[in-house]
Amino acid sequence: MATRASTQTESNVYQILGIGVWPGRNFSGESARLREETGYSGQMESLLRANLKIEALGELVHLQVELPEGATTPLKMLLVFQTFANRMVQRSEEAVREAGEEVSCRKGCGACCRQLVPVGQSEALHLAALVAKMPWERQATVRARFARGMAALAEVGIEPGFDQGVDRNAARDLGERYFAAQVACPFLEDESCSIHPDRPLACREYLVTSPAANCRNPGPGRINMVPMAGPLWTSLAKLDGVKDGHVAWQPLIFSLAYAEGEPEPERVAEGPELFSEFVNHFRKRPAPQAPPSA
């Protein structure tokens, strides 16, 4: 059995989450993707491997991720949070099948891609970076969609900015006005997501068992959401920051404008600390106090 690392940070993560953390080696696969896709520039030796066991919808789910050991940001750890989200969504799909139902979401049914998609700072910056890496011709097409969408929303009084809809009623009203404007996601092509591996966490956790056609007119009682073991996109957004007691978020359509303006400084913390906090938000638990130093 592998020996758990002895640094105080690793010990804290183990005690807080009940996960085993080992010193990173030159792992292939996930480590390489972490470096390439999230901009992590540390040495491979500064990664930690974490084994997590978490209860999700009546089952104990096992998950292994690799974490930067030192200082990093939620943006640079986005692949880790996406990996966690994918496994939790997979568990939800399993639970649906166990109940004798099926997820009705399919490639080509893009009605939900006209709903408001909330993103926090790290996902907004990630989407902007994704667009910036596109070949110029495709980038120009996508940027034009963003611009048209923002113009259409401005006509109905929806403007860029974080802290959109700081309470449930305001958020519901904003979502209804957004859907009524029928502004498609700039990444929607042929009624399918063109950035599916990079889609926001809010998109990953939005699954239904009701007929897909109902999503075009999502009135009361017409949409049956797939239960999740915990909140995903808000767990990530809380890492970015909470303002006046509210999670700071904005519609995806404003991501480019935000990134190209004057975004807030990114939060910096050690990788295990950010992962610990994210999982505890998902489990709807307050952030625990770290054990005292030895």
PDB file of C-alpha atoms in Angstrom:
ATOM      1  CA  MET A   1       0.000   0.000   0.000  1.00  0.00           C
ATOM      2  CA  ALA A   2       1.315   3.433  -0.878  1.00  0.00           C
ATOM      3  CA  THR A   3       2.531   5.626   1.958  1.00  0.00           C
ATOM      4  CA  ARG A   4       0.623   8.817   2.483  1.00  0.00           C
ATOM      5  CA  ALA A   5       2.715  11.948   2.024  1.00  0.00           C
ATOM      6  CA  SER A   6       3.869  13.646   5.192  1.00  0.00           C
ATOM      7  CA  THR A   7       3.595  17.362   4.401  1.00  0.00           C
ATOM      8  CA  GLN A   8       1.113  19.346   6.461  1.00  0.00           C
ATOM      9  CA  THR A   9      -0.937  20.314   3.390  1.00  0.00           C
ATOM     10  CA  GLU A  10      -1.345  16.706   2.298  1.00  0.00           C
ATOM     11  CA  SER A  11      -2.205  15.656   5.846  1.00  0.00           C
ATOM     12  CA  ASN A  12      -4.869  18.350   6.032  1.00  0.00           C
ATOM     13  CA  VAL A  13      -6.535  17.170   2.828  1.00  0.00           C
ATOM     14  CA  TYR A  14      -6.548  13.580   4.028  1.00  0.00           C
ATOM     15  CA  GLN A  15      -8.120  14.465   7.357  1.00  0.00           C
ATOM     16  CA  ILE A  16     -10.637  16.893   5.880  1.00  0.00           C
ATOM     17  CA  LEU A  17     -11.923  14.708   3.060  1.00  0.00           C
ATOM     18  CA  GLY A  18     -10.921  11.196   4.018  1.00  0.00           C
ATOM     19  CA  ILE A  19      -8.833  10.848   0.877  1.00  0.00           C
ATOM     20  CA  GLY A  20      -5.356   9.482   0.395  1.00  0.00           C
ATOM     21  CA  VAL A  21      -2.793  11.856  -1.097  1.00  0.00           C
ATOM     22  CA  TRP A  22       0.539  10.678  -2.450  1.00  0.00           C
ATOM     23  CA  PRO A  23       3.509  12.583  -3.906  1.00  0.00           C
ATOM     24  CA  GLY A  24       3.153  13.051  -7.640  1.00  0.00           C
ATOM     25  CA  ARG A  25       5.389  11.163  -9.995  1.00  0.00           C
ATOM     26  CA  ASN A  26       5.733  11.624 -13.725  1.00  0.00           C
ATOM     27  CA  PHE A  27       2.263  10.286 -14.415  1.00  0.00           C
ATOM     28  CA  SER A  28       1.182  10.149 -18.029  1.00  0.00           C
ATOM     29  CA  GLY A  29      -2.246  11.006 -19.335  1.00  0.00           C
ATOM     30  CA  GLU A  30      -3.983  13.195 -16.781  1.00  0.00           C
ATOM     31  CA  SER A  31      -0.802  15.068 -15.824  1.00  0.00           C
ATOM     32  CA  ALA A  32      -0.024  15.918 -19.412  1.00  0.00           C
ATOM     33  CA  ARG A  33      -3.585  17.078 -20.037  1.00  0.00           C
ATOM     34  CA  LEU A  34      -3.526  19.131 -16.850  1.00  0.00           C
ATOM     35  CA  ARG A  35      -0.432  20.953 -18.091  1.00  0.00           C
ATOM     36  CA  GLU A  36      -1.662  21.432 -21.665  1.00  0.00           C
ATOM     37  CA  GLU A  37      -5.349  22.250 -21.152  1.00  0.00           C
ATOM     38  CA  THR A  38      -5.301  24.343 -17.977  1.00  0.00           C
ATOM     39  CA  GLY A  39      -1.978  26.134 -18.310  1.00  0.00           C
ATOM     40  CA  TYR A  40      -0.426  24.489 -15.263  1.00  0.00           C
ATOM     41  CA  SER A  41       3.299  25.236 -15.548  1.00  0.00           C
ATOM     42  CA  GLY A  42       4.714  23.457 -12.507  1.00  0.00           C
ATOM     43  CA  GLN A  43       6.974  20.443 -12.536  1.00  0.00           C
ATOM     44  CA  MET A  44       5.381  17.023 -12.817  1.00  0.00           C
ATOM     45  CA  GLU A  45       6.998  16.129  -9.465  1.00  0.00           C
ATOM     46  CA  SER A  46       4.892  18.848  -7.781  1.00  0.00           C
ATOM     47  CA  LEU A  47       1.638  17.014  -8.520  1.00  0.00           C
ATOM     48  CA  LEU A  48      -0.182  14.986  -5.900  1.00  0.00           C
ATOM     49  CA  ARG A  49      -2.380  12.004  -6.613  1.00  0.00           C
ATOM     50  CA  ALA A  50      -5.582  11.997  -4.570  1.00  0.00           C
ATOM     51  CA  ASN A  51      -7.912   9.037  -4.115  1.00  0.00           C
ATOM     52  CA  LEU A  52     -11.390  10.152  -3.086  1.00  0.00           C
ATOM     53  CA  LYS A  53     -14.320   8.099  -1.829  1.00  0.00           C
ATOM     54  CA  ILE A  54     -17.595  10.009  -1.666  1.00  0.00           C
ATOM     55  CA  GLU A  55     -21.192   8.934  -1.168  1.00  0.00           C
ATOM     56  CA  ALA A  56     -23.362   9.870  -4.133  1.00  0.00           C
ATOM     57  CA  LEU A  57     -27.034   8.918  -4.423  1.00  0.00           C
ATOM     58  CA  GLY A  58     -26.718   5.859  -2.236  1.00  0.00           C
ATOM     59  CA  GLU A  59     -23.455   4.541  -3.659  1.00  0.00           C
ATOM     60  CA  LEU A  60     -19.817   4.999  -2.663  1.00  0.00           C
ATOM     61  CA  VAL A  61     -18.038   6.522  -5.645  1.00  0.00           C
ATOM     62  CA  HIS A  62     -14.266   6.169  -6.081  1.00  0.00           C
ATOM     63  CA  LEU A  63     -12.367   8.870  -7.945  1.00  0.00           C
ATOM     64  CA  GLN A  64      -8.680   9.527  -8.532  1.00  0.00           C
ATOM     65  CA  VAL A  65      -7.374  12.957  -9.530  1.00  0.00           C
ATOM     66  CA  GLU A  66      -4.010  14.693  -9.698  1.00  0.00           C
ATOM     67  CA  LEU A  67      -3.584  18.011  -7.924  1.00  0.00           C
ATOM     68  CA  PRO A  68      -0.927  20.705  -8.116  1.00  0.00           C
ATOM     69  CA  GLU A  69       0.802  20.627  -4.749  1.00  0.00           C
ATOM     70  CA  GLY A  70       1.714  24.296  -4.576  1.00  0.00           C
ATOM     71  CA  ALA A  71       0.060  27.616  -5.304  1.00  0.00           C
ATOM     72  CA  THR A  72      -2.400  27.572  -8.208  1.00  0.00           C
ATOM     73  CA  THR A  73      -5.807  28.959  -9.237  1.00  0.00           C
ATOM     74  CA  PRO A  74      -9.276  27.470  -9.816  1.00  0.00           C
ATOM     75  CA  LEU A  75      -8.784  28.136 -13.540  1.00  0.00           C
ATOM     76  CA  LYS A  76      -5.613  26.079 -13.667  1.00  0.00           C
ATOM     77  CA  MET A  77      -7.386  23.275 -11.805  1.00  0.00           C
ATOM     78  CA  LEU A  78     -10.449  23.336 -14.037  1.00  0.00           C
ATOM     79  CA  LEU A  79      -9.695  19.925 -15.547  1.00  0.00           C
ATOM     80  CA  VAL A  80      -9.700  18.425 -12.047  1.00  0.00           C
ATOM     81  CA  PHE A  81     -13.138  19.885 -11.306  1.00  0.00           C
ATOM     82  CA  GLN A  82     -14.436  18.751 -14.707  1.00  0.00           C
ATOM     83  CA  THR A  83     -13.206  15.215 -13.982  1.00  0.00           C
ATOM     84  CA  PHE A  84     -15.006  15.247 -10.637  1.00  0.00           C
ATOM     85  CA  ALA A  85     -18.167  16.620 -12.269  1.00  0.00           C
ATOM     86  CA  ASN A  86     -18.126  14.000 -15.013  1.00  0.00           C
ATOM     87  CA  ARG A  87     -17.972  11.200 -12.441  1.00  0.00           C
ATOM     88  CA  MET A  88     -20.816  12.673 -10.392  1.00  0.00           C
ATOM     89  CA  VAL A  89     -22.955  13.087 -13.509  1.00  0.00           C
ATOM     90  CA  GLN A  90     -22.162   9.508 -14.482  1.00  0.00           C
ATOM     91  CA  ARG A  91     -23.386   8.371 -11.068  1.00  0.00           C
ATOM     92  CA  SER A  92     -26.620  10.342 -11.561  1.00  0.00           C
ATOM     93  CA  GLU A  93     -27.174   8.655 -14.923  1.00  0.00           C
ATOM     94  CA  GLU A  94     -26.622   5.269 -13.283  1.00  0.00           C
ATOM     95  CA  ALA A  95     -29.188   6.104 -10.589  1.00  0.00           C
ATOM     96  CA  VAL A  96     -31.723   7.077 -13.255  1.00  0.00           C
ATOM     97  CA  ARG A  97     -31.285   3.726 -14.999  1.00  0.00           C
ATOM     98  CA  GLU A  98     -31.553   1.902 -11.669  1.00  0.00           C
ATOM     99  CA  ALA A  99     -34.940   3.593 -11.228  1.00  0.00           C
ATOM    100  CA  GLY A 100     -36.074   2.292 -14.631  1.00  0.00           C
ATOM    101  CA  GLU A 101     -35.821   5.625 -16.445  1.00  0.00           C
ATOM    102  CA  GLU A 102     -33.558   7.056 -19.137  1.00  0.00           C
ATOM    103  CA  VAL A 103     -31.911  10.410 -19.683  1.00  0.00           C
ATOM    104  CA  SER A 104     -33.614  11.936 -22.715  1.00  0.00           C
ATOM    105  CA  CYS A 105     -30.850  14.416 -23.610  1.00  0.00           C
ATOM    106  CA  ARG A 106     -29.312  13.613 -26.992  1.00  0.00           C
ATOM    107  CA  LYS A 107     -26.947  15.186 -29.469  1.00  0.00           C
ATOM    108  CA  GLY A 108     -28.992  17.452 -31.697  1.00  0.00           C
ATOM    109  CA  CYS A 109     -31.630  18.536 -29.150  1.00  0.00           C
ATOM    110  CA  GLY A 110     -30.297  21.990 -28.382  1.00  0.00           C
ATOM    111  CA  ALA A 111     -33.294  23.663 -26.754  1.00  0.00           C
ATOM    112  CA  CYS A 112     -31.485  23.910 -23.423  1.00  0.00           C
ATOM    113  CA  CYS A 113     -28.670  25.755 -25.226  1.00  0.00           C
ATOM    114  CA  ARG A 114     -30.975  28.777 -25.352  1.00  0.00           C
ATOM    115  CA  GLN A 115     -31.300  28.895 -21.612  1.00  0.00           C
ATOM    116  CA  LEU A 116     -29.114  31.068 -19.430  1.00  0.00           C
ATOM    117  CA  VAL A 117     -25.875  29.214 -18.625  1.00  0.00           C
ATOM    118  CA  PRO A 118     -24.286  30.593 -15.434  1.00  0.00           C
ATOM    119  CA  VAL A 119     -20.493  30.694 -15.152  1.00  0.00           C
ATOM    120  CA  GLY A 120     -18.141  31.980 -12.486  1.00  0.00           C
ATOM    121  CA  GLN A 121     -14.863  33.744 -13.078  1.00  0.00           C
ATOM    122  CA  SER A 122     -12.693  30.709 -13.819  1.00  0.00           C
ATOM    123  CA  GLU A 123     -15.096  29.236 -16.381  1.00  0.00           C
ATOM    124  CA  ALA A 124     -15.587  32.626 -18.042  1.00  0.00           C
ATOM    125  CA  LEU A 125     -11.820  33.024 -18.424  1.00  0.00           C
ATOM    126  CA  HIS A 126     -11.492  29.446 -19.660  1.00  0.00           C
ATOM    127  CA  LEU A 127     -14.115  29.934 -22.376  1.00  0.00           C
ATOM    128  CA  ALA A 128     -12.476  33.165 -23.492  1.00  0.00           C
ATOM    129  CA  ALA A 129      -9.099  31.407 -23.723  1.00  0.00           C
ATOM    130  CA  LEU A 130     -10.729  28.598 -25.682  1.00  0.00           C
ATOM    131  CA  VAL A 131     -12.033  31.073 -28.264  1.00  0.00           C
ATOM    132  CA  ALA A 132      -8.653  32.813 -28.446  1.00  0.00           C
ATOM    133  CA  LYS A 133      -7.003  29.506 -29.403  1.00  0.00           C
ATOM    134  CA  MET A 134      -9.384  28.816 -32.291  1.00  0.00           C
ATOM    135  CA  PRO A 135      -8.207  29.255 -35.915  1.00  0.00           C
ATOM    136  CA  TRP A 136      -8.877  32.807 -36.977  1.00  0.00           C
ATOM    137  CA  GLU A 137     -11.795  32.093 -39.339  1.00  0.00           C
ATOM    138  CA  ARG A 138     -13.653  30.005 -36.769  1.00  0.00           C
ATOM    139  CA  GLN A 139     -12.785  32.470 -34.019  1.00  0.00           C
ATOM    140  CA  ALA A 140     -14.303  35.319 -36.040  1.00  0.00           C
ATOM    141  CA  THR A 141     -17.517  33.303 -36.499  1.00  0.00           C
ATOM    142  CA  VAL A 142     -17.815  32.503 -32.806  1.00  0.00           C
ATOM    143  CA  ARG A 143     -16.995  36.073 -31.761  1.00  0.00           C
ATOM    144  CA  ALA A 144     -19.720  37.353 -34.071  1.00  0.00           C
ATOM    145  CA  ARG A 145     -22.231  35.051 -32.346  1.00  0.00           C
ATOM    146  CA  PHE A 146     -21.191  36.427 -28.965  1.00  0.00           C
ATOM    147  CA  ALA A 147     -21.649  39.984 -30.248  1.00  0.00           C
ATOM    148  CA  ARG A 148     -25.090  39.276 -31.758  1.00  0.00           C
ATOM    149  CA  GLY A 149     -26.202  37.550 -28.573  1.00  0.00           C
ATOM    150  CA  MET A 150     -25.105  40.430 -26.375  1.00  0.00           C
ATOM    151  CA  ALA A 151     -26.879  42.927 -28.641  1.00  0.00           C
ATOM    152  CA  ALA A 152     -30.121  40.913 -28.517  1.00  0.00           C
ATOM    153  CA  LEU A 153     -29.963  40.706 -24.720  1.00  0.00           C
ATOM    154  CA  ALA A 154     -29.254  44.420 -24.409  1.00  0.00           C
ATOM    155  CA  GLU A 155     -32.555  45.047 -26.173  1.00  0.00           C
ATOM    156  CA  VAL A 156     -34.393  43.305 -23.336  1.00  0.00           C
ATOM    157  CA  GLY A 157     -32.336  44.954 -20.619  1.00  0.00           C
ATOM    158  CA  ILE A 158     -29.853  42.180 -19.816  1.00  0.00           C
ATOM    159  CA  GLU A 159     -26.391  43.677 -19.511  1.00  0.00           C
ATOM    160  CA  PRO A 160     -22.928  42.232 -18.681  1.00  0.00           C
ATOM    161  CA  GLY A 161     -21.838  41.946 -15.086  1.00  0.00           C
ATOM    162  CA  PHE A 162     -21.342  39.562 -12.200  1.00  0.00           C
ATOM    163  CA  ASP A 163     -23.789  39.261  -9.296  1.00  0.00           C
ATOM    164  CA  GLN A 164     -26.648  38.618 -11.721  1.00  0.00           C
ATOM    165  CA  GLY A 165     -29.815  37.618  -9.871  1.00  0.00           C
ATOM    166  CA  VAL A 166     -28.573  37.608  -6.280  1.00  0.00           C
ATOM    167  CA  ASP A 167     -31.719  35.910  -4.929  1.00  0.00           C
ATOM    168  CA  ARG A 168     -33.926  33.106  -6.210  1.00  0.00           C
ATOM    169  CA  ASN A 169     -36.724  35.333  -7.474  1.00  0.00           C
ATOM    170  CA  ALA A 170     -34.345  37.664  -9.331  1.00  0.00           C
ATOM    171  CA  ALA A 171     -32.444  34.716 -10.780  1.00  0.00           C
ATOM    172  CA  ARG A 172     -35.682  33.093 -11.940  1.00  0.00           C
ATOM    173  CA  ASP A 173     -36.847  36.332 -13.553  1.00  0.00           C
ATOM    174  CA  LEU A 174     -33.506  36.770 -15.306  1.00  0.00           C
ATOM    175  CA  GLY A 175     -33.587  33.188 -16.584  1.00  0.00           C
ATOM    176  CA  GLU A 176     -37.115  33.608 -17.957  1.00  0.00           C
ATOM    177  CA  ARG A 177     -36.264  36.862 -19.733  1.00  0.00           C
ATOM    178  CA  TYR A 178     -33.104  35.279 -21.156  1.00  0.00           C
ATOM    179  CA  PHE A 179     -34.970  32.241 -22.501  1.00  0.00           C
ATOM    180  CA  ALA A 180     -37.685  34.438 -23.967  1.00  0.00           C
ATOM    181  CA  ALA A 181     -35.015  36.269 -25.994  1.00  0.00           C
ATOM    182  CA  GLN A 182     -34.062  32.892 -27.585  1.00  0.00           C
ATOM    183  CA  VAL A 183     -30.366  33.725 -27.745  1.00  0.00           C
ATOM    184  CA  ALA A 184     -28.518  30.538 -28.670  1.00  0.00           C
ATOM    185  CA  CYS A 185     -25.223  29.679 -27.028  1.00  0.00           C
ATOM    186  CA  PRO A 186     -22.389  30.949 -29.261  1.00  0.00           C
ATOM    187  CA  PHE A 187     -20.936  27.440 -29.255  1.00  0.00           C
ATOM    188  CA  LEU A 188     -24.143  25.803 -30.541  1.00  0.00           C
ATOM    189  CA  GLU A 189     -23.721  24.365 -34.052  1.00  0.00           C
ATOM    190  CA  ASP A 190     -26.274  22.127 -35.786  1.00  0.00           C
ATOM    191  CA  GLU A 191     -28.179  22.060 -32.475  1.00  0.00           C
ATOM    192  CA  SER A 192     -25.192  20.409 -30.769  1.00  0.00           C
ATOM    193  CA  CYS A 193     -22.422  21.688 -28.512  1.00  0.00           C
ATOM    194  CA  SER A 194     -19.240  22.359 -30.483  1.00  0.00           C
ATOM    195  CA  ILE A 195     -17.086  22.464 -27.321  1.00  0.00           C
ATOM    196  CA  HIS A 196     -18.628  19.487 -25.532  1.00  0.00           C
ATOM    197  CA  PRO A 197     -15.455  18.398 -23.638  1.00  0.00           C
ATOM    198  CA  ASP A 198     -15.022  21.998 -22.413  1.00  0.00           C
ATOM    199  CA  ARG A 199     -18.661  22.822 -21.694  1.00  0.00           C
ATOM    200  CA  PRO A 200     -19.408  24.537 -18.372  1.00  0.00           C
ATOM    201  CA  LEU A 201     -20.297  22.523 -15.285  1.00  0.00           C
ATOM    202  CA  ALA A 202     -23.838  23.936 -15.381  1.00  0.00           C
ATOM    203  CA  CYS A 203     -24.308  22.252 -18.766  1.00  0.00           C
ATOM    204  CA  ARG A 204     -22.919  18.949 -17.487  1.00  0.00           C
ATOM    205  CA  GLU A 205     -25.364  18.783 -14.593  1.00  0.00           C
ATOM    206  CA  TYR A 206     -28.415  19.799 -16.657  1.00  0.00           C
ATOM    207  CA  LEU A 207     -29.996  16.476 -17.612  1.00  0.00           C
ATOM    208  CA  VAL A 208     -33.666  15.529 -17.895  1.00  0.00           C
ATOM    209  CA  THR A 209     -35.809  12.407 -18.143  1.00  0.00           C
ATOM    210  CA  SER A 210     -38.825  14.257 -19.549  1.00  0.00           C
ATOM    211  CA  PRO A 211     -39.308  14.359 -23.346  1.00  0.00           C
ATOM    212  CA  ALA A 212     -36.602  16.432 -25.004  1.00  0.00           C
ATOM    213  CA  ALA A 213     -39.271  18.421 -26.864  1.00  0.00           C
ATOM    214  CA  ASN A 214     -40.525  19.793 -23.540  1.00  0.00           C
ATOM    215  CA  CYS A 215     -37.316  21.766 -23.138  1.00  0.00           C
ATOM    216  CA  ARG A 216     -38.494  24.084 -25.906  1.00  0.00           C
ATOM    217  CA  ASN A 217     -41.343  25.182 -23.621  1.00  0.00           C
ATOM    218  CA  PRO A 218     -40.136  24.519 -20.065  1.00  0.00           C
ATOM    219  CA  GLY A 219     -43.293  25.392 -18.181  1.00  0.00           C
ATOM    220  CA  PRO A 220     -44.273  24.148 -14.716  1.00  0.00           C
ATOM    221  CA  GLY A 221     -44.423  20.356 -14.491  1.00  0.00           C
ATOM    222  CA  ARG A 222     -42.955  19.810 -17.959  1.00  0.00           C
ATOM    223  CA  ILE A 223     -39.322  19.238 -17.005  1.00  0.00           C
ATOM    224  CA  ASN A 224     -38.091  16.331 -14.882  1.00  0.00           C
ATOM    225  CA  MET A 225     -34.524  17.071 -13.842  1.00  0.00           C
ATOM    226  CA  VAL A 226     -32.039  14.295 -13.112  1.00  0.00           C
ATOM    227  CA  PRO A 227     -31.082  14.523  -9.400  1.00  0.00           C
ATOM    228  CA  MET A 228     -27.443  15.291  -8.628  1.00  0.00           C
ATOM    229  CA  ALA A 229     -25.614  14.313  -5.452  1.00  0.00           C
ATOM    230  CA  GLY A 230     -24.630  17.941  -4.969  1.00  0.00           C
ATOM    231  CA  PRO A 231     -24.311  21.292  -6.771  1.00  0.00           C
ATOM    232  CA  LEU A 232     -21.516  21.407  -9.337  1.00  0.00           C
ATOM    233  CA  TRP A 233     -21.293  24.819 -10.992  1.00  0.00           C
ATOM    234  CA  THR A 234     -21.957  26.702  -7.753  1.00  0.00           C
ATOM    235  CA  SER A 235     -19.278  24.667  -5.970  1.00  0.00           C
ATOM    236  CA  LEU A 236     -16.766  25.945  -8.513  1.00  0.00           C
ATOM    237  CA  ALA A 237     -18.116  29.498  -8.553  1.00  0.00           C
ATOM    238  CA  LYS A 238     -17.742  29.676  -4.773  1.00  0.00           C
ATOM    239  CA  LEU A 239     -14.020  29.044  -5.192  1.00  0.00           C
ATOM    240  CA  ASP A 240     -13.810  32.117  -7.403  1.00  0.00           C
ATOM    241  CA  GLY A 241     -15.372  34.271  -4.742  1.00  0.00           C
ATOM    242  CA  VAL A 242     -18.525  35.202  -2.868  1.00  0.00           C
ATOM    243  CA  LYS A 243     -19.655  38.851  -2.830  1.00  0.00           C
ATOM    244  CA  ASP A 244     -21.960  40.141  -0.117  1.00  0.00           C
ATOM    245  CA  GLY A 245     -22.940  36.591   0.711  1.00  0.00           C
ATOM    246  CA  HIS A 246     -23.823  35.685  -2.873  1.00  0.00           C
ATOM    247  CA  VAL A 247     -22.021  33.548  -5.430  1.00  0.00           C
ATOM    248  CA  ALA A 248     -20.611  35.774  -8.172  1.00  0.00           C
ATOM    249  CA  TRP A 249     -21.724  34.606 -11.618  1.00  0.00           C
ATOM    250  CA  GLN A 250     -22.816  35.862 -14.998  1.00  0.00           C
ATOM    251  CA  PRO A 251     -24.370  34.423 -18.179  1.00  0.00           C
ATOM    252  CA  LEU A 252     -21.912  32.593 -20.438  1.00  0.00           C
ATOM    253  CA  ILE A 253     -22.638  35.013 -23.283  1.00  0.00           C
ATOM    254  CA  PHE A 254     -20.672  37.728 -21.454  1.00  0.00           C
ATOM    255  CA  SER A 255     -17.496  35.660 -20.974  1.00  0.00           C
ATOM    256  CA  LEU A 256     -15.481  37.304 -23.740  1.00  0.00           C
ATOM    257  CA  ALA A 257     -16.420  40.809 -22.682  1.00  0.00           C
ATOM    258  CA  TYR A 258     -15.438  39.993 -19.104  1.00  0.00           C
ATOM    259  CA  ALA A 259     -12.065  38.449 -20.021  1.00  0.00           C
ATOM    260  CA  GLU A 260     -11.191  41.297 -22.380  1.00  0.00           C
ATOM    261  CA  GLY A 261     -12.147  43.957 -19.843  1.00  0.00           C
ATOM    262  CA  GLU A 262     -10.579  44.228 -16.418  1.00  0.00           C
ATOM    263  CA  PRO A 263     -11.298  40.915 -14.671  1.00  0.00           C
ATOM    264  CA  GLU A 264     -10.807  40.563 -10.946  1.00  0.00           C
ATOM    265  CA  PRO A 265      -7.480  39.037  -9.827  1.00  0.00           C
ATOM    266  CA  GLU A 266      -7.731  35.265  -9.691  1.00  0.00           C
ATOM    267  CA  ARG A 267      -7.758  33.558  -6.334  1.00  0.00           C
ATOM    268  CA  VAL A 268      -4.465  31.827  -5.477  1.00  0.00           C
ATOM    269  CA  ALA A 269      -4.242  28.890  -3.067  1.00  0.00           C
ATOM    270  CA  GLU A 270      -2.600  25.481  -2.808  1.00  0.00           C
ATOM    271  CA  GLY A 271      -4.126  22.792  -5.005  1.00  0.00           C
ATOM    272  CA  PRO A 272      -5.206  20.458  -2.180  1.00  0.00           C
ATOM    273  CA  GLU A 273      -6.867  23.372  -0.388  1.00  0.00           C
ATOM    274  CA  LEU A 274      -8.919  24.313  -3.459  1.00  0.00           C
ATOM    275  CA  PHE A 275      -9.929  20.707  -4.084  1.00  0.00           C
ATOM    276  CA  SER A 276     -10.893  20.224  -0.443  1.00  0.00           C
ATOM    277  CA  GLU A 277     -13.043  23.351  -0.525  1.00  0.00           C
ATOM    278  CA  PHE A 278     -14.685  22.380  -3.816  1.00  0.00           C
ATOM    279  CA  VAL A 279     -15.668  18.926  -2.551  1.00  0.00           C
ATOM    280  CA  ASN A 280     -17.041  20.330   0.689  1.00  0.00           C
ATOM    281  CA  HIS A 281     -19.142  22.845  -1.256  1.00  0.00           C
ATOM    282  CA  PHE A 282     -20.428  19.911  -3.319  1.00  0.00           C
ATOM    283  CA  ARG A 283     -21.243  18.008  -0.154  1.00  0.00           C
ATOM    284  CA  LYS A 284     -22.960  21.181   1.105  1.00  0.00           C
ATOM    285  CA  ARG A 285     -20.725  21.318   4.125  1.00  0.00           C
ATOM    286  CA  PRO A 286     -18.970  24.374   5.568  1.00  0.00           C
ATOM    287  CA  ALA A 287     -15.247  24.588   4.930  1.00  0.00           C
ATOM    288  CA  PRO A 288     -13.597  22.678   7.807  1.00  0.00           C
ATOM    289  CA  GLN A 289     -10.789  24.010   9.951  1.00  0.00           C
ATOM    290  CA  ALA A 290      -7.399  22.547   9.117  1.00  0.00           C
ATOM    291  CA  PRO A 291      -5.877  20.363  11.848  1.00  0.00           C
ATOM    292  CA  PRO A 292      -3.385  22.204  14.043  1.00  0.00           C
ATOM    293  CA  SER A 293       0.267  22.031  13.105  1.00  0.00           C
ATOM    294  CA  ALA A 294       2.213  19.267  14.738  1.00  0.00           C
TER     295      ALA A 294
END
